[in-house]
Amino acid sequence: SAARAASLLASAAYKQCQERAPPTRMWSLLDKTDSNGVEHVVLRSNNETKPKLQYIAVQHEQVIVADPPVACLMQQDPDLHADESDGGGQNLDLSDQLVKDCKKLFERTAMDLCKKELKLNILSATLQIIDGFEVNTEAEVKGQGGKKRHSPKCLFETGSDHKDASLLQQSADPADTDPTEAEKSGLVGTLTMQTDLCKADEQEGPGASLEQNFAFGELSRYKGYEHVNDELPRIHVQLDANA
């Protein structure tokens, strides 16, 4: 499927480039053939003014050829590298489609399961490559009960059908009637919380930070913007030898 191919391509890009991996894209499947144990896949990017084509050859669940090849973003200043302690997660800009999908998945799930409107204000987000995409967030949840801090996690995964067979006879699945962009590409969306979702506007999440997060416009540590400061002039300061 397109979702599986996109996940394999993203994994290959992250393995090769680490924090300099190119931005994630949503893809649709144009063509797929098998030859001598090798899958030949042609993808087309979605939601872009000028769609891009991507060919990959896959063997044993690994991308062995990509055309165009994976191109890492330009090397950023070592001082701007993300923390090694973040578990390999890459910062996501809040305008990233996966962040928007996570917000929609949270609010949609709250309405479906809790029958209440909860608004999610994502303050920061990181991405990890799994068998799809894992979006980890720090966010505020607002509802009739108040505004509380939480750390929701959104999984957009490839693989087998995650639907519970006992639910098939019930009302339509929101993933079918109001899908996120990731779900439209074939991924399965799952929301995970450390607290009761239906009480998220009444109870703080575990370890909720008392600090308020603000965005100051510094993008160079965010996935897809690592090169944004490359053209800025360097400042040379003359040091006093007697200092």
PDB file of C-alpha atoms in Angstrom:
ATOM      1  CA  SER A   1       0.000   0.000   0.000  1.00  0.00           C
ATOM      2  CA  ALA A   2       1.008   3.652  -0.259  1.00  0.00           C
ATOM      3  CA  ALA A   3       1.151   3.919   3.537  1.00  0.00           C
ATOM      4  CA  ARG A   4       3.556   0.981   3.833  1.00  0.00           C
ATOM      5  CA  ALA A   5       5.792   2.327   1.053  1.00  0.00           C
ATOM      6  CA  ALA A   6       5.785   5.802   2.598  1.00  0.00           C
ATOM      7  CA  SER A   7       6.746   4.345   5.974  1.00  0.00           C
ATOM      8  CA  LEU A   8       9.634   2.371   4.440  1.00  0.00           C
ATOM      9  CA  LEU A   9      10.848   5.477   2.593  1.00  0.00           C
ATOM     10  CA  ALA A  10      10.645   7.603   5.744  1.00  0.00           C
ATOM     11  CA  SER A  11      12.529   4.944   7.710  1.00  0.00           C
ATOM     12  CA  ALA A  12      15.263   4.822   5.066  1.00  0.00           C
ATOM     13  CA  ALA A  13      15.554   8.621   5.093  1.00  0.00           C
ATOM     14  CA  TYR A  14      15.771   8.758   8.880  1.00  0.00           C
ATOM     15  CA  LYS A  15      18.346   5.938   8.966  1.00  0.00           C
ATOM     16  CA  GLN A  16      20.530   7.772   6.458  1.00  0.00           C
ATOM     17  CA  CYS A  17      20.044  11.369   7.580  1.00  0.00           C
ATOM     18  CA  GLN A  18      18.989  11.212  11.238  1.00  0.00           C
ATOM     19  CA  GLU A  19      18.051  14.767  12.318  1.00  0.00           C
ATOM     20  CA  ARG A  20      18.682  16.028   8.766  1.00  0.00           C
ATOM     21  CA  ALA A  21      16.005  13.784   7.235  1.00  0.00           C
ATOM     22  CA  PRO A  22      13.757  15.566   4.724  1.00  0.00           C
ATOM     23  CA  PRO A  23      10.200  16.492   5.747  1.00  0.00           C
ATOM     24  CA  THR A  24       7.660  13.674   5.752  1.00  0.00           C
ATOM     25  CA  ARG A  25       5.160  13.565   2.900  1.00  0.00           C
ATOM     26  CA  MET A  26       1.853  11.883   2.279  1.00  0.00           C
ATOM     27  CA  TRP A  27       1.941   9.686  -0.835  1.00  0.00           C
ATOM     28  CA  SER A  28      -0.495   7.925  -3.116  1.00  0.00           C
ATOM     29  CA  LEU A  29       0.384   4.742  -4.989  1.00  0.00           C
ATOM     30  CA  LEU A  30       0.708   5.074  -8.775  1.00  0.00           C
ATOM     31  CA  ASP A  31       2.177   1.720  -9.720  1.00  0.00           C
ATOM     32  CA  LYS A  32       3.578  -1.452  -8.149  1.00  0.00           C
ATOM     33  CA  THR A  33       5.142  -4.526  -9.708  1.00  0.00           C
ATOM     34  CA  ASP A  34       7.073  -7.523  -8.341  1.00  0.00           C
ATOM     35  CA  SER A  35      10.143  -9.010  -9.994  1.00  0.00           C
ATOM     36  CA  ASN A  36      12.465 -11.670  -8.573  1.00  0.00           C
ATOM     37  CA  GLY A  37      11.573 -10.855  -4.984  1.00  0.00           C
ATOM     38  CA  VAL A  38      11.899  -7.088  -5.460  1.00  0.00           C
ATOM     39  CA  GLU A  39       8.929  -4.707  -5.267  1.00  0.00           C
ATOM     40  CA  HIS A  40       9.071  -1.775  -7.691  1.00  0.00           C
ATOM     41  CA  VAL A  41       6.877   1.073  -6.428  1.00  0.00           C
ATOM     42  CA  VAL A  42       6.044   4.482  -7.902  1.00  0.00           C
ATOM     43  CA  LEU A  43       4.549   7.078  -5.534  1.00  0.00           C
ATOM     44  CA  ARG A  44       3.100  10.554  -6.047  1.00  0.00           C
ATOM     45  CA  SER A  45       3.059  13.155  -3.287  1.00  0.00           C
ATOM     46  CA  ASN A  46      -0.292  14.472  -2.046  1.00  0.00           C
ATOM     47  CA  ASN A  47      -1.400  17.967  -1.021  1.00  0.00           C
ATOM     48  CA  GLU A  48       1.351  19.817  -2.885  1.00  0.00           C
ATOM     49  CA  THR A  49       1.100  22.483  -5.575  1.00  0.00           C
ATOM     50  CA  LYS A  50       3.595  20.556  -7.702  1.00  0.00           C
ATOM     51  CA  PRO A  51       3.241  16.836  -6.934  1.00  0.00           C
ATOM     52  CA  LYS A  52       6.498  14.874  -6.897  1.00  0.00           C
ATOM     53  CA  LEU A  53       7.092  11.355  -8.170  1.00  0.00           C
ATOM     54  CA  GLN A  54       9.207   8.880  -6.225  1.00  0.00           C
ATOM     55  CA  TYR A  55      10.409   5.420  -7.255  1.00  0.00           C
ATOM     56  CA  ILE A  56      11.608   2.894  -4.693  1.00  0.00           C
ATOM     57  CA  ALA A  57      12.724  -0.710  -4.925  1.00  0.00           C
ATOM     58  CA  VAL A  58      11.951  -2.756  -1.809  1.00  0.00           C
ATOM     59  CA  GLN A  59      13.407  -6.093  -0.753  1.00  0.00           C
ATOM     60  CA  HIS A  60      12.978  -7.754   2.647  1.00  0.00           C
ATOM     61  CA  GLU A  61      11.121  -4.665   3.941  1.00  0.00           C
ATOM     62  CA  GLN A  62      14.124  -2.435   3.128  1.00  0.00           C
ATOM     63  CA  VAL A  63      14.451   0.287   0.480  1.00  0.00           C
ATOM     64  CA  ILE A  64      17.405  -0.775  -1.689  1.00  0.00           C
ATOM     65  CA  VAL A  65      17.009   1.865  -4.433  1.00  0.00           C
ATOM     66  CA  ALA A  66      15.322   5.266  -4.405  1.00  0.00           C
ATOM     67  CA  ASP A  67      14.982   7.594  -7.406  1.00  0.00           C
ATOM     68  CA  PRO A  68      15.364  10.446  -6.774  1.00  0.00           C
ATOM     69  CA  PRO A  69      17.707   9.318  -3.998  1.00  0.00           C
ATOM     70  CA  VAL A  70      17.177  10.379  -0.398  1.00  0.00           C
ATOM     71  CA  ALA A  71      18.646  13.871  -0.040  1.00  0.00           C
ATOM     72  CA  CYS A  72      19.571  14.917   3.478  1.00  0.00           C
ATOM     73  CA  LEU A  73      19.028  18.540   4.388  1.00  0.00           C
ATOM     74  CA  MET A  74      22.114  20.743   4.585  1.00  0.00           C
ATOM     75  CA  GLN A  75      24.288  20.273   7.654  1.00  0.00           C
ATOM     76  CA  GLN A  76      23.133  22.485  10.464  1.00  0.00           C
ATOM     77  CA  ASP A  77      25.327  24.181  13.025  1.00  0.00           C
ATOM     78  CA  PRO A  78      26.430  21.583  15.616  1.00  0.00           C
ATOM     79  CA  ASP A  79      25.240  23.932  18.355  1.00  0.00           C
ATOM     80  CA  LEU A  80      21.705  23.623  16.993  1.00  0.00           C
ATOM     81  CA  HIS A  81      21.436  19.826  17.055  1.00  0.00           C
ATOM     82  CA  ALA A  82      18.496  18.384  18.934  1.00  0.00           C
ATOM     83  CA  ASP A  83      19.099  16.841  22.341  1.00  0.00           C
ATOM     84  CA  GLU A  84      20.445  13.299  22.215  1.00  0.00           C
ATOM     85  CA  SER A  85      18.182  12.500  25.168  1.00  0.00           C
ATOM     86  CA  ASP A  86      14.953  12.976  23.253  1.00  0.00           C
ATOM     87  CA  GLY A  87      14.866   9.333  22.159  1.00  0.00           C
ATOM     88  CA  GLY A  88      15.601  10.175  18.538  1.00  0.00           C
ATOM     89  CA  GLY A  89      12.469  12.273  18.060  1.00  0.00           C
ATOM     90  CA  GLN A  90      12.565  15.103  15.574  1.00  0.00           C
ATOM     91  CA  ASN A  91      10.900  18.419  16.317  1.00  0.00           C
ATOM     92  CA  LEU A  92       7.823  19.061  14.191  1.00  0.00           C
ATOM     93  CA  ASP A  93       6.674  22.514  13.202  1.00  0.00           C
ATOM     94  CA  LEU A  94       3.138  23.103  14.460  1.00  0.00           C
ATOM     95  CA  SER A  95       1.994  23.670  10.869  1.00  0.00           C
ATOM     96  CA  ASP A  96       3.121  20.148   9.860  1.00  0.00           C
ATOM     97  CA  GLN A  97       0.287  18.014   8.490  1.00  0.00           C
ATOM     98  CA  LEU A  98       0.982  15.248  11.014  1.00  0.00           C
ATOM     99  CA  VAL A  99       0.500  17.738  13.861  1.00  0.00           C
ATOM    100  CA  LYS A 100      -2.800  18.821  12.340  1.00  0.00           C
ATOM    101  CA  ASP A 101      -3.781  15.168  11.953  1.00  0.00           C
ATOM    102  CA  CYS A 102      -2.963  14.483  15.612  1.00  0.00           C
ATOM    103  CA  LYS A 103      -5.139  17.399  16.742  1.00  0.00           C
ATOM    104  CA  LYS A 104      -8.006  16.164  14.581  1.00  0.00           C
ATOM    105  CA  LEU A 105      -7.601  12.580  15.812  1.00  0.00           C
ATOM    106  CA  PHE A 106      -7.732  13.719  19.453  1.00  0.00           C
ATOM    107  CA  GLU A 107     -10.808  15.931  19.067  1.00  0.00           C
ATOM    108  CA  ARG A 108     -12.589  13.385  16.883  1.00  0.00           C
ATOM    109  CA  THR A 109     -11.903  10.539  19.323  1.00  0.00           C
ATOM    110  CA  ALA A 110     -13.106  12.612  22.295  1.00  0.00           C
ATOM    111  CA  MET A 111     -16.369  13.367  20.524  1.00  0.00           C
ATOM    112  CA  ASP A 112     -16.824   9.741  19.441  1.00  0.00           C
ATOM    113  CA  LEU A 113     -16.001   8.043  22.761  1.00  0.00           C
ATOM    114  CA  CYS A 114     -16.871  10.702  25.355  1.00  0.00           C
ATOM    115  CA  LYS A 115     -19.652  12.537  23.520  1.00  0.00           C
ATOM    116  CA  LYS A 116     -18.064  15.830  24.544  1.00  0.00           C
ATOM    117  CA  GLU A 117     -16.157  18.579  22.792  1.00  0.00           C
ATOM    118  CA  LEU A 118     -12.524  18.791  23.827  1.00  0.00           C
ATOM    119  CA  LYS A 119     -10.172  21.206  22.066  1.00  0.00           C
ATOM    120  CA  LEU A 120      -6.483  20.319  21.783  1.00  0.00           C
ATOM    121  CA  ASN A 121      -3.933  23.135  21.637  1.00  0.00           C
ATOM    122  CA  ILE A 122      -0.610  21.514  20.722  1.00  0.00           C
ATOM    123  CA  LEU A 123       2.343  23.428  22.178  1.00  0.00           C
ATOM    124  CA  SER A 124       5.149  21.233  20.854  1.00  0.00           C
ATOM    125  CA  ALA A 125       5.465  17.990  18.914  1.00  0.00           C
ATOM    126  CA  THR A 126       8.127  15.462  17.948  1.00  0.00           C
ATOM    127  CA  LEU A 127       8.144  12.712  15.361  1.00  0.00           C
ATOM    128  CA  GLN A 128       9.462   9.161  15.565  1.00  0.00           C
ATOM    129  CA  ILE A 129       9.444   6.626  12.747  1.00  0.00           C
ATOM    130  CA  ILE A 130       7.749   3.345  13.669  1.00  0.00           C
ATOM    131  CA  ASP A 131       5.784   1.151  11.240  1.00  0.00           C
ATOM    132  CA  GLY A 132       4.382   4.499  10.210  1.00  0.00           C
ATOM    133  CA  PHE A 133       4.607   7.703  12.242  1.00  0.00           C
ATOM    134  CA  GLU A 134       4.459   8.413  15.975  1.00  0.00           C
ATOM    135  CA  VAL A 135       3.642  11.999  16.968  1.00  0.00           C
ATOM    136  CA  ASN A 136       4.381  12.850  20.611  1.00  0.00           C
ATOM    137  CA  THR A 137       2.929  16.114  21.866  1.00  0.00           C
ATOM    138  CA  GLU A 138       2.834  18.496  24.786  1.00  0.00           C
ATOM    139  CA  ALA A 139      -0.551  20.155  24.735  1.00  0.00           C
ATOM    140  CA  GLU A 140      -3.403  21.870  26.539  1.00  0.00           C
ATOM    141  CA  VAL A 141      -6.845  20.314  26.562  1.00  0.00           C
ATOM    142  CA  LYS A 142      -9.763  22.690  26.947  1.00  0.00           C
ATOM    143  CA  GLY A 143     -13.350  21.735  27.699  1.00  0.00           C
ATOM    144  CA  GLN A 144     -16.253  22.604  29.967  1.00  0.00           C
ATOM    145  CA  GLY A 145     -14.269  21.307  32.945  1.00  0.00           C
ATOM    146  CA  GLY A 146     -11.371  23.708  32.383  1.00  0.00           C
ATOM    147  CA  LYS A 147      -7.957  23.701  30.732  1.00  0.00           C
ATOM    148  CA  LYS A 148      -5.356  21.045  31.606  1.00  0.00           C
ATOM    149  CA  ARG A 149      -1.907  19.975  30.404  1.00  0.00           C
ATOM    150  CA  HIS A 150      -1.405  16.556  28.786  1.00  0.00           C
ATOM    151  CA  SER A 151       0.985  14.613  26.562  1.00  0.00           C
ATOM    152  CA  PRO A 152      -1.168  12.818  23.971  1.00  0.00           C
ATOM    153  CA  LYS A 153       0.496  10.463  21.503  1.00  0.00           C
ATOM    154  CA  CYS A 154      -0.846   9.837  18.009  1.00  0.00           C
ATOM    155  CA  LEU A 155       0.148   6.699  16.107  1.00  0.00           C
ATOM    156  CA  PHE A 156      -0.393   6.495  12.362  1.00  0.00           C
ATOM    157  CA  GLU A 157       0.536   2.931  11.509  1.00  0.00           C
ATOM    158  CA  THR A 158       0.646   0.532   8.607  1.00  0.00           C
ATOM    159  CA  GLY A 159      -0.210  -3.129   8.892  1.00  0.00           C
ATOM    160  CA  SER A 160      -3.246  -5.250   9.618  1.00  0.00           C
ATOM    161  CA  ASP A 161      -6.752  -4.016  10.269  1.00  0.00           C
ATOM    162  CA  HIS A 162      -6.913  -2.555  13.800  1.00  0.00           C
ATOM    163  CA  LYS A 163     -10.689  -2.430  14.001  1.00  0.00           C
ATOM    164  CA  ASP A 164     -12.456  -4.469  16.657  1.00  0.00           C
ATOM    165  CA  ALA A 165     -14.762  -6.939  14.927  1.00  0.00           C
ATOM    166  CA  SER A 166     -17.349  -6.426  17.690  1.00  0.00           C
ATOM    167  CA  LEU A 167     -17.692  -2.803  16.626  1.00  0.00           C
ATOM    168  CA  LEU A 168     -18.358  -3.469  12.965  1.00  0.00           C
ATOM    169  CA  GLN A 169     -22.117  -3.648  13.483  1.00  0.00           C
ATOM    170  CA  GLN A 170     -22.222  -0.335  15.345  1.00  0.00           C
ATOM    171  CA  SER A 171     -22.244   3.196  13.985  1.00  0.00           C
ATOM    172  CA  ALA A 172     -19.858   4.219  11.227  1.00  0.00           C
ATOM    173  CA  ASP A 173     -16.195   4.540  12.130  1.00  0.00           C
ATOM    174  CA  PRO A 174     -15.114   8.223  12.235  1.00  0.00           C
ATOM    175  CA  ALA A 175     -11.896   7.147  10.506  1.00  0.00           C
ATOM    176  CA  ASP A 176     -14.078   6.358   7.490  1.00  0.00           C
ATOM    177  CA  THR A 177     -16.518   9.265   7.689  1.00  0.00           C
ATOM    178  CA  ASP A 178     -14.056  12.011   8.730  1.00  0.00           C
ATOM    179  CA  PRO A 179     -10.513  10.720   8.132  1.00  0.00           C
ATOM    180  CA  THR A 180      -7.268  12.566   8.751  1.00  0.00           C
ATOM    181  CA  GLU A 181      -4.893  13.064   5.820  1.00  0.00           C
ATOM    182  CA  ALA A 182      -2.725  10.232   7.161  1.00  0.00           C
ATOM    183  CA  GLU A 183      -5.737   7.902   7.258  1.00  0.00           C
ATOM    184  CA  LYS A 184      -6.661   8.899   3.698  1.00  0.00           C
ATOM    185  CA  SER A 185      -3.245   7.586   2.622  1.00  0.00           C
ATOM    186  CA  GLY A 186      -3.959   4.204   4.230  1.00  0.00           C
ATOM    187  CA  LEU A 187      -2.469   4.595   7.712  1.00  0.00           C
ATOM    188  CA  VAL A 188      -4.429   3.598  10.826  1.00  0.00           C
ATOM    189  CA  GLY A 189      -4.752   6.352  13.448  1.00  0.00           C
ATOM    190  CA  THR A 190      -4.635   5.529  17.165  1.00  0.00           C
ATOM    191  CA  LEU A 191      -4.705   7.974  20.094  1.00  0.00           C
ATOM    192  CA  THR A 192      -2.988   7.036  23.367  1.00  0.00           C
ATOM    193  CA  MET A 193      -3.265   8.907  26.672  1.00  0.00           C
ATOM    194  CA  GLN A 194      -1.833   8.414  30.151  1.00  0.00           C
ATOM    195  CA  THR A 195      -5.103   9.539  31.736  1.00  0.00           C
ATOM    196  CA  ASP A 196      -8.810   9.100  31.112  1.00  0.00           C
ATOM    197  CA  LEU A 197      -9.523  10.882  27.833  1.00  0.00           C
ATOM    198  CA  CYS A 198     -13.036  11.777  28.931  1.00  0.00           C
ATOM    199  CA  LYS A 199     -11.683  13.615  32.004  1.00  0.00           C
ATOM    200  CA  ALA A 200      -8.838  15.360  30.194  1.00  0.00           C
ATOM    201  CA  ASP A 201     -10.379  18.790  30.818  1.00  0.00           C
ATOM    202  CA  GLU A 202     -10.735  18.036  34.549  1.00  0.00           C
ATOM    203  CA  GLN A 203      -7.471  16.295  35.497  1.00  0.00           C
ATOM    204  CA  GLU A 204      -3.855  17.210  34.724  1.00  0.00           C
ATOM    205  CA  GLY A 205      -1.796  14.635  32.882  1.00  0.00           C
ATOM    206  CA  PRO A 206       1.073  12.866  34.716  1.00  0.00           C
ATOM    207  CA  GLY A 207       4.129  15.086  35.036  1.00  0.00           C
ATOM    208  CA  ALA A 208       2.360  18.065  33.487  1.00  0.00           C
ATOM    209  CA  SER A 209       4.855  20.917  33.318  1.00  0.00           C
ATOM    210  CA  LEU A 210       4.075  24.136  35.133  1.00  0.00           C
ATOM    211  CA  GLU A 211       6.059  26.061  32.549  1.00  0.00           C
ATOM    212  CA  GLN A 212       4.217  27.767  29.737  1.00  0.00           C
ATOM    213  CA  ASN A 213       5.540  27.011  26.246  1.00  0.00           C
ATOM    214  CA  PHE A 214       5.889  29.836  23.757  1.00  0.00           C
ATOM    215  CA  ALA A 215       6.986  29.849  20.131  1.00  0.00           C
ATOM    216  CA  PHE A 216       9.606  32.520  19.436  1.00  0.00           C
ATOM    217  CA  GLY A 217      10.033  31.984  15.702  1.00  0.00           C
ATOM    218  CA  GLU A 218      13.304  29.990  15.909  1.00  0.00           C
ATOM    219  CA  LEU A 219      12.811  27.183  13.396  1.00  0.00           C
ATOM    220  CA  SER A 220      16.318  25.842  12.796  1.00  0.00           C
ATOM    221  CA  ARG A 221      15.855  22.936  15.218  1.00  0.00           C
ATOM    222  CA  TYR A 222      12.623  21.841  13.553  1.00  0.00           C
ATOM    223  CA  LYS A 223      12.291  19.075  11.000  1.00  0.00           C
ATOM    224  CA  GLY A 224      12.287  20.529   7.502  1.00  0.00           C
ATOM    225  CA  TYR A 225      13.819  23.873   8.588  1.00  0.00           C
ATOM    226  CA  GLU A 226      17.350  22.786   9.564  1.00  0.00           C
ATOM    227  CA  HIS A 227      18.861  24.825   6.721  1.00  0.00           C
ATOM    228  CA  VAL A 228      16.932  28.036   7.345  1.00  0.00           C
ATOM    229  CA  ASN A 229      19.894  29.901   8.890  1.00  0.00           C
ATOM    230  CA  ASP A 230      22.562  28.684   6.464  1.00  0.00           C
ATOM    231  CA  GLU A 231      22.753  31.999   4.610  1.00  0.00           C
ATOM    232  CA  LEU A 232      22.934  34.209   7.682  1.00  0.00           C
ATOM    233  CA  PRO A 233      26.255  36.075   7.948  1.00  0.00           C
ATOM    234  CA  ARG A 234      28.674  35.033  10.671  1.00  0.00           C
ATOM    235  CA  ILE A 235      29.734  37.607  13.257  1.00  0.00           C
ATOM    236  CA  HIS A 236      33.468  37.704  13.990  1.00  0.00           C
ATOM    237  CA  VAL A 237      34.436  39.240  17.300  1.00  0.00           C
ATOM    238  CA  GLN A 238      37.984  40.516  17.843  1.00  0.00           C
ATOM    239  CA  LEU A 239      39.208  39.301  21.223  1.00  0.00           C
ATOM    240  CA  ASP A 240      41.520  41.441  23.327  1.00  0.00           C
ATOM    241  CA  ALA A 241      44.753  39.540  23.882  1.00  0.00           C
ATOM    242  CA  ASN A 242      44.910  40.906  27.416  1.00  0.00           C
ATOM    243  CA  ALA A 243      41.384  39.827  28.266  1.00  0.00           C
TER     244      ALA A 243
END
